[in-house]
mmCIF file of C-alpha atoms in Angstrom:
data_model
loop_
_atom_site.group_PDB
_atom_site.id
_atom_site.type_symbol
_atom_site.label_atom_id
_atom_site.label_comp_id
_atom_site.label_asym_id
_atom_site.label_seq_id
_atom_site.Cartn_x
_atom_site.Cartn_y
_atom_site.Cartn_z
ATOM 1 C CA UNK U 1 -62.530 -26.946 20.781
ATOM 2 C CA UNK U 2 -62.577 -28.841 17.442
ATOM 3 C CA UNK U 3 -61.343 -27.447 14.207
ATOM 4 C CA UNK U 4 -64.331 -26.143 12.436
ATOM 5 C CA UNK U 5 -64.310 -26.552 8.493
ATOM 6 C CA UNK U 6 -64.148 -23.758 6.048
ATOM 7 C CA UNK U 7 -67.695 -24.301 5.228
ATOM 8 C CA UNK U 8 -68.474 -24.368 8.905
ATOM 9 C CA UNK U 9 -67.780 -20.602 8.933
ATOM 10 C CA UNK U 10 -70.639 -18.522 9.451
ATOM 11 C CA UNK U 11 -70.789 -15.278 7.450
ATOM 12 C CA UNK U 12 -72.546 -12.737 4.836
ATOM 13 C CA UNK U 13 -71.885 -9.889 2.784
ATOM 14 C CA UNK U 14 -73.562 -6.387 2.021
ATOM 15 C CA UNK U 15 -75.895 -6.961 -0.606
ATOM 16 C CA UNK U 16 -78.835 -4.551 -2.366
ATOM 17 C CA UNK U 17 -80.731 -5.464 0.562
ATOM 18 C CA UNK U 18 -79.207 -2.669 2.569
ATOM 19 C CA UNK U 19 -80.914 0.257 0.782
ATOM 20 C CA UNK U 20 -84.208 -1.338 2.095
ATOM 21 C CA UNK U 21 -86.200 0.697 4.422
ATOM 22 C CA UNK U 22 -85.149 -1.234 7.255
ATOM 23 C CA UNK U 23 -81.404 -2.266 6.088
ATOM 24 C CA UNK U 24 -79.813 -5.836 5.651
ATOM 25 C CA UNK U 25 -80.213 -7.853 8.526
ATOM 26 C CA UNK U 26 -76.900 -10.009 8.897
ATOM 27 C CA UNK U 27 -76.350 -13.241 10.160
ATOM 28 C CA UNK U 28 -79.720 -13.609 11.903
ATOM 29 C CA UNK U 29 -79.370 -15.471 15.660
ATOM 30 C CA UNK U 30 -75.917 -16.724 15.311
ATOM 31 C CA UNK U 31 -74.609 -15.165 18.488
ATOM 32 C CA UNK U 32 -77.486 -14.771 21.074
ATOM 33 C CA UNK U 33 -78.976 -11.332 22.060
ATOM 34 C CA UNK U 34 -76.810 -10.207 19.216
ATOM 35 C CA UNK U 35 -78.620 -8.204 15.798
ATOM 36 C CA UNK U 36 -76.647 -6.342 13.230
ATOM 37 C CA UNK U 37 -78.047 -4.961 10.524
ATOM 38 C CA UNK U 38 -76.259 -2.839 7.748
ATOM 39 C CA UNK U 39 -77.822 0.499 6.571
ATOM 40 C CA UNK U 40 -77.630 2.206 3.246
ATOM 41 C CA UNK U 41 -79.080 5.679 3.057
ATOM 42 C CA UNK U 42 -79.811 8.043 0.201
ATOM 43 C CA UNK U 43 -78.676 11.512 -0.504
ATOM 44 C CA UNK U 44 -80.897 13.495 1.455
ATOM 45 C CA UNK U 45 -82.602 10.583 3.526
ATOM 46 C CA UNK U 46 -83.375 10.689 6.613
ATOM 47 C CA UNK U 47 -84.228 7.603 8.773
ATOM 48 C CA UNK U 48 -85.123 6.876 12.693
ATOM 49 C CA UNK U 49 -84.617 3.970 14.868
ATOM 50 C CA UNK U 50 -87.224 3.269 17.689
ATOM 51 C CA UNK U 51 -85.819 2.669 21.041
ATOM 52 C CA UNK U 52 -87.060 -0.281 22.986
ATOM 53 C CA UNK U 53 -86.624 -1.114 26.553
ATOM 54 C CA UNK U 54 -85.043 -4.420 26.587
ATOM 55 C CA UNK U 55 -82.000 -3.578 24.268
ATOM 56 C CA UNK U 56 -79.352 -1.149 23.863
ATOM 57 C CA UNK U 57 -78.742 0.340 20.036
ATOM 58 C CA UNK U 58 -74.827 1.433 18.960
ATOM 59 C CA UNK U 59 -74.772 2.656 15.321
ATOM 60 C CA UNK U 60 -71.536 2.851 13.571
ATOM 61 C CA UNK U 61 -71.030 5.339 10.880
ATOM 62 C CA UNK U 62 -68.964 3.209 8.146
ATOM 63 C CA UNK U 63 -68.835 5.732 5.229
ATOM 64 C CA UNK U 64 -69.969 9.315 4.062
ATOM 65 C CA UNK U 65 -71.244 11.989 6.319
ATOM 66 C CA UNK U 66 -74.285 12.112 8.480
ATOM 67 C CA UNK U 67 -76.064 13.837 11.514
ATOM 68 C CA UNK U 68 -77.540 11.940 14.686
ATOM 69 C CA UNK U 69 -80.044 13.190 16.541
ATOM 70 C CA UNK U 70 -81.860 12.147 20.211
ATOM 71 C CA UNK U 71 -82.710 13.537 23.172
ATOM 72 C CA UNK U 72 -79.872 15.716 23.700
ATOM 73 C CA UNK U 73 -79.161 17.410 20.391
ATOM 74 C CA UNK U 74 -77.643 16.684 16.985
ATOM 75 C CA UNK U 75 -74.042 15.161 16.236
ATOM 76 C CA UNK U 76 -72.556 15.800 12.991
ATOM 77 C CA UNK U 77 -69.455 13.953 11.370
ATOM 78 C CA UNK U 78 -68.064 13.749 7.753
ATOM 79 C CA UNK U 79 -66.398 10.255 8.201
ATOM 80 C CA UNK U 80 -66.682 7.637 10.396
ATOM 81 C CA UNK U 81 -67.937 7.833 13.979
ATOM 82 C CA UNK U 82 -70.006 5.878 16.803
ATOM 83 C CA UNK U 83 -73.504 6.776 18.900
ATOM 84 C CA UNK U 84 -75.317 5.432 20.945
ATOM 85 C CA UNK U 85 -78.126 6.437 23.889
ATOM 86 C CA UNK U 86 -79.813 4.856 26.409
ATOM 87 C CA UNK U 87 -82.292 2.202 26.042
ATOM 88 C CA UNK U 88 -85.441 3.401 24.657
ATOM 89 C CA UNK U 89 -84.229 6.523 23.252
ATOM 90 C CA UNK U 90 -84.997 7.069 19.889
ATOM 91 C CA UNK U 91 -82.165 7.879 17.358
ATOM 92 C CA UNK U 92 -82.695 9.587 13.837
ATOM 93 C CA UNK U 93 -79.727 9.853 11.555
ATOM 94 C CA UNK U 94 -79.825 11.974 8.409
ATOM 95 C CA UNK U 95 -77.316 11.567 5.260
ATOM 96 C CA UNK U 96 -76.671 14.515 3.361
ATOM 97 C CA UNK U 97 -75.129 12.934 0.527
ATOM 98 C CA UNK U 98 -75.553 9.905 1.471
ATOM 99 C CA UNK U 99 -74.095 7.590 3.945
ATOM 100 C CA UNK U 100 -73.673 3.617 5.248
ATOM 101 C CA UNK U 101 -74.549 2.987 8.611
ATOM 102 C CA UNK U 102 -73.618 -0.425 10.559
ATOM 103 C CA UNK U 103 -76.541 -0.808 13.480
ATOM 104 C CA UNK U 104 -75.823 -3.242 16.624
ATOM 105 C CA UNK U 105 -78.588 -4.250 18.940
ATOM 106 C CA UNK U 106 -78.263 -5.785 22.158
ATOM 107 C CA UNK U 107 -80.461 -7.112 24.800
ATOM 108 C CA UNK U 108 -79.982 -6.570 28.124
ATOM 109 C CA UNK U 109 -80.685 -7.892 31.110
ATOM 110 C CA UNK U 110 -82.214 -6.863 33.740
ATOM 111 C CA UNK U 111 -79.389 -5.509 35.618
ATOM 112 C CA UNK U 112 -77.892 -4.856 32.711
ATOM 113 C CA UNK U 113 -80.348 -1.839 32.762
ATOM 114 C CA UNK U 114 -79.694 -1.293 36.338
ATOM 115 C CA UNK U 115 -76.027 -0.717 35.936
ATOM 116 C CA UNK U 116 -76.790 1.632 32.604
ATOM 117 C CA UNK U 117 -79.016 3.829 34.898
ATOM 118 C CA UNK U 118 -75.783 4.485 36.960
ATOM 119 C CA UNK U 119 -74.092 5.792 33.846
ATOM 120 C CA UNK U 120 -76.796 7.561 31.674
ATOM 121 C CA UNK U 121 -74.675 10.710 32.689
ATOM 122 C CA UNK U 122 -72.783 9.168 30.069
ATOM 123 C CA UNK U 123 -75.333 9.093 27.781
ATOM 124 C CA UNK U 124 -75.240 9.883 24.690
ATOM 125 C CA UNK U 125 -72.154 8.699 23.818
ATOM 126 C CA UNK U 126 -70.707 9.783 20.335
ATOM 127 C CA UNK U 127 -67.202 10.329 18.998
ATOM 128 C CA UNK U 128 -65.252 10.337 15.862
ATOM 129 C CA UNK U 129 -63.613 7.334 14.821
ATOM 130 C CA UNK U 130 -60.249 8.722 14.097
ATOM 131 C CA UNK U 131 -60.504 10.011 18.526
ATOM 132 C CA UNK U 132 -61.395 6.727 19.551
ATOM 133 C CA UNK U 133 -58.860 5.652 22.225
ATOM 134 C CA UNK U 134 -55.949 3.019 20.772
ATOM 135 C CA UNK U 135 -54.358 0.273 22.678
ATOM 136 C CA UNK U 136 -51.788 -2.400 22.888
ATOM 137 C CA UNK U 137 -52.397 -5.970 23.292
ATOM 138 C CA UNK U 138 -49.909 -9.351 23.069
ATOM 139 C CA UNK U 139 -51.082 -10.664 19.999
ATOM 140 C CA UNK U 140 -50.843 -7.989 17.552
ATOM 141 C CA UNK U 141 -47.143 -5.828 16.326
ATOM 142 C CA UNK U 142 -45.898 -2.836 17.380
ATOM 143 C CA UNK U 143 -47.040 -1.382 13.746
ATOM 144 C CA UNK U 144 -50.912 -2.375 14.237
ATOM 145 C CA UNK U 145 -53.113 0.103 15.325
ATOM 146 C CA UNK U 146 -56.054 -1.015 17.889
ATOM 147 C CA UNK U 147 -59.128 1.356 18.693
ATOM 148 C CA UNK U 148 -61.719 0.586 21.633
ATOM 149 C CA UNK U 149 -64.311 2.739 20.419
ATOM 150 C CA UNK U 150 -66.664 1.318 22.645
ATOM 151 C CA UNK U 151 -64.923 0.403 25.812
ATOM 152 C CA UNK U 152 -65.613 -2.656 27.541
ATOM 153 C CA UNK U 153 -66.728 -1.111 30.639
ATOM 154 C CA UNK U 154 -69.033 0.995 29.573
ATOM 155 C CA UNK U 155 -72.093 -0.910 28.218
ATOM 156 C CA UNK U 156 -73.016 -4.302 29.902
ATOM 157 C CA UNK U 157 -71.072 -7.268 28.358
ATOM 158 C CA UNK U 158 -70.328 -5.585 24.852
ATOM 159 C CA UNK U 159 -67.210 -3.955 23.346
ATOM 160 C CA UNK U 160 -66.466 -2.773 19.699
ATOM 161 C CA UNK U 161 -62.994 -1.518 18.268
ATOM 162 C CA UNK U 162 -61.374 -1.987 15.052
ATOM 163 C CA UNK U 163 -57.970 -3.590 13.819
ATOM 164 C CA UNK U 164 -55.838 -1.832 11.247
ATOM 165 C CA UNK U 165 -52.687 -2.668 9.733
ATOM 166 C CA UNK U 166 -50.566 -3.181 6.484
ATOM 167 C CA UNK U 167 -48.988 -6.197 5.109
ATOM 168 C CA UNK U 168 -46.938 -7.967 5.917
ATOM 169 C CA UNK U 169 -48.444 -7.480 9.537
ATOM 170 C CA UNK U 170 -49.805 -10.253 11.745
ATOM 171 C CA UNK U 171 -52.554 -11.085 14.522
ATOM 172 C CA UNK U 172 -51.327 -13.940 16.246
ATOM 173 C CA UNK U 173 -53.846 -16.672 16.708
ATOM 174 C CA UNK U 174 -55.493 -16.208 20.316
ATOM 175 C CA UNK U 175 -58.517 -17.949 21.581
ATOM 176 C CA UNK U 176 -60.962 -15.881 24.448
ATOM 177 C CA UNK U 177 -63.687 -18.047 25.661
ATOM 178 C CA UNK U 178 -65.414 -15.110 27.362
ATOM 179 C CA UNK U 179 -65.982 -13.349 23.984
ATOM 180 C CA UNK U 180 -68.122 -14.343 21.459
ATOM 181 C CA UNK U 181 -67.319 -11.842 18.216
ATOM 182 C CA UNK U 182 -68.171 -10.831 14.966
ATOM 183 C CA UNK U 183 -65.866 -8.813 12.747
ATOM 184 C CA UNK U 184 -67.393 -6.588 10.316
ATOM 185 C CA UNK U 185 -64.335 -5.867 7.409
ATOM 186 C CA UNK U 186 -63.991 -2.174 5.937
ATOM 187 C CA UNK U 187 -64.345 -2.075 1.961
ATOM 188 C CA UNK U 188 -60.623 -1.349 1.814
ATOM 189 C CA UNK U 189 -60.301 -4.588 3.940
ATOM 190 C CA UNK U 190 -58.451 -7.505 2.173
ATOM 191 C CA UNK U 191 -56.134 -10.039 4.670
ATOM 192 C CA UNK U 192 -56.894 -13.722 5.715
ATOM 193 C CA UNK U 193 -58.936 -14.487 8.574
ATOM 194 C CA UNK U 194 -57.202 -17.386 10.836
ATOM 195 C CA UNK U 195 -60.002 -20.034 12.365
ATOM 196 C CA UNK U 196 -58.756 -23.082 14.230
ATOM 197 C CA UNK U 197 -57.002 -24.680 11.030
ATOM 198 C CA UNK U 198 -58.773 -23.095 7.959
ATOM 199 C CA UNK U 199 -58.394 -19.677 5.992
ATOM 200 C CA UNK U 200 -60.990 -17.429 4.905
ATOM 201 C CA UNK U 201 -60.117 -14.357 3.253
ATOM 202 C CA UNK U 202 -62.111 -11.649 4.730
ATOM 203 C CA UNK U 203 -62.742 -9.172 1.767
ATOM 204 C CA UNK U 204 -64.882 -5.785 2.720
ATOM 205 C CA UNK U 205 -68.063 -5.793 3.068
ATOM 206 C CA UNK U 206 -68.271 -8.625 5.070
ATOM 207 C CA UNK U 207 -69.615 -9.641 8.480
ATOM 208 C CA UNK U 208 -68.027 -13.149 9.917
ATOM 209 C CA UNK U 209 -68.536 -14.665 13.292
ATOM 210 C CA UNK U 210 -65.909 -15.645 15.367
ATOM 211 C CA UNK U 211 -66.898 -18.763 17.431
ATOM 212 C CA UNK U 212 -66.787 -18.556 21.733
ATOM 213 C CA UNK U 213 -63.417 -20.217 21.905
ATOM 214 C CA UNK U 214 -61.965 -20.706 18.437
ATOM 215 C CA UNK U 215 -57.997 -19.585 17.873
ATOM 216 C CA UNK U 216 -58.302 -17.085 15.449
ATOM 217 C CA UNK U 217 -55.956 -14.466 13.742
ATOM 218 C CA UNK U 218 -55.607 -12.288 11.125
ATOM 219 C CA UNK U 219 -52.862 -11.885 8.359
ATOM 220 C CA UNK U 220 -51.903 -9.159 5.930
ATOM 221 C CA UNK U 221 -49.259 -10.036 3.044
ATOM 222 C CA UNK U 222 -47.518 -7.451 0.522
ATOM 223 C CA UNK U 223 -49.964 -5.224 -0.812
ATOM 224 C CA UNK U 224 -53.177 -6.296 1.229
ATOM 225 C CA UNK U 225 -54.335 -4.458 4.320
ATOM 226 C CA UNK U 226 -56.900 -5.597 7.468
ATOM 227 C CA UNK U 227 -59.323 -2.698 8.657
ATOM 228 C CA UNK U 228 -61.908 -4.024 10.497
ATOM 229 C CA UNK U 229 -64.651 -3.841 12.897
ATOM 230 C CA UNK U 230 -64.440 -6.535 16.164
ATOM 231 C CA UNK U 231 -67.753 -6.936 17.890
ATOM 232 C CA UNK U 232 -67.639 -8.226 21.407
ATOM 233 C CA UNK U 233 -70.455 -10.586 23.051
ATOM 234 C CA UNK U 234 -70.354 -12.045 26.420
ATOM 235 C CA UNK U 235 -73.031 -14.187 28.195
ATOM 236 C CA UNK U 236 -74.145 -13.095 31.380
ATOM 237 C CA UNK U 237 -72.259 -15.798 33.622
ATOM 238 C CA UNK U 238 -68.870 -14.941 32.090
ATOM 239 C CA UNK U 239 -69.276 -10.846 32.340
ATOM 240 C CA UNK U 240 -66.912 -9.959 35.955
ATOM 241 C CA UNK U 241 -63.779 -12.583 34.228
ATOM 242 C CA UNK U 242 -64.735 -10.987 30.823
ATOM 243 C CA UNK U 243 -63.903 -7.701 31.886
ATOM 244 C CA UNK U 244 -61.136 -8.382 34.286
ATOM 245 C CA UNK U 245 -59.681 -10.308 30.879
ATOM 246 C CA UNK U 246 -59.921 -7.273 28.735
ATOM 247 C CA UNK U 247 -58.262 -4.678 31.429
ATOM 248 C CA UNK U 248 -55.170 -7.225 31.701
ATOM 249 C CA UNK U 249 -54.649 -7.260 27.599
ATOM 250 C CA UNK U 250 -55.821 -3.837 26.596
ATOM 251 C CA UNK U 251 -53.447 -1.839 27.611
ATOM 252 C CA UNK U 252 -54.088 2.188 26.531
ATOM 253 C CA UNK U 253 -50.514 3.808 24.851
ATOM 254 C CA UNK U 254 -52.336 7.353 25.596
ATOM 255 C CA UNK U 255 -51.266 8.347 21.759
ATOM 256 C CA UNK U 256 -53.097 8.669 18.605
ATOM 257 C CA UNK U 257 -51.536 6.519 15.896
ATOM 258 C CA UNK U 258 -52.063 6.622 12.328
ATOM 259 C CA UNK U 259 -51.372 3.655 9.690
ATOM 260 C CA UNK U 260 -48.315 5.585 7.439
#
């Protein structure tokens, strides 16, 4: 693939849009079937999201506290954590003192659908951040700490996990041309994003998409740190090698790491 140019790079930042009713769509149709939209909400608000049949919602709970509710009960955390439901299950989440809220919607196939209906024993699933389960991969250090918080077995074609480290700490440039990605950076999130042959530095508040193909990495010097969100997207032809890529390189170390 060619070296894209720094203005090439598709991204966009939080803005005041997100305390609209409807939050800050980001990065409108740059990876297909893919919508993220970021979510501010009032002390005391409460706001629902409307299931639909052709798409699966995962809402990520980026700061403050907040309570989910659906079909089977309410879900309470003080920090961040992940839900998500069936399609066409409606979600409310309610922010006691407030709260950010990073929503991911993606459409499904038809047997997409079909293989969710096998799991919707599973369903809903909803976890703290901090018990998310952490893996190992070839292209980061032994001091960088990887979370799948949304496996990549679970729902159809997706995954989402996070990166932390401190500098000086390194992702080694890596190219998957199963994956299309975005990464969505924390606010304490300051390190240099890696594309092809140009440098971005990812700052928080920030959602950036990683092009099908491109050799990316990340980099952390002295005093700067990477804590971000990776969003996995795979088109329907690649799905069986996407997943069979993803068991050989994430590799589960069964502990629960902190960054010291």
């Amino acid at each position: 693939m060619a070296s894209v140019k720094l203005e090439d790079i598709k991204y966009e930042k939080i803005s005041a849009a997100s305390n609209d009713a409807h939050g800050q769509e980001m990065l409108v149709g740059e990876i297909p079937g893919a919508g993220v939209s970021f979510h501010t909400l009032s002390k005391g608000e409460k706001r629902d999201f409307i299931g639909g049949a052709g798409f699966i919602r995962v809402l990520f709970l980026c700061q403050g506290g907040a309570t989910f509710s659906g079909r089977s009960g309410a879900f309470s955390y003080d920090g961040r954590a992940v839900y998500t439901d069936m399609p066409g299950e409606d979600i409310s989440v309610f922010a006691p003192d407030g709260c950010e809220v990073l929503e991911i919607k993606w459409e499904l196939t038809q047997s997409d659908i079909e293989e969710l209906k096998s799991k919707s024993e599973r369903f809903p699933f909803t976890e703290a951040y901090a018990d998310a389960l952490q893996y190992r991969d070839p292209f980061k250090s032994e001091t960088t700490i990887s979370r799948a918080i949304v496996v990549h077995d679970f729902i159809p074609r997706f995954a989402m996990g996070s990166v932390e480290a401190k500098g000086d700490d390194l992702v080694g440039q890596h190219a998957h041309p199963l994956l299309d990605q975005f990464f969505f950076s924390f606010p304490e999130n300051d390190a240099d994003l890696l594309i092809d042959c140009r440098i971005f530095n990812l700052k928080g508040g920030t959602l950036v998409h990683i092009p099908l193909g491109s050799n990316h990495g990340v980099i952390a010097r002295g005093a700067q740190r990477m804590h971000y969100l990776w969003l996995d997207f795979t088109p329907l032809s690649q799905k069986d090698d996407a997943v069979a890529y993803l068991n050989e390189v994430h590799k589960p170390t069964g502990v629960k790491e902190t960054l010291k």
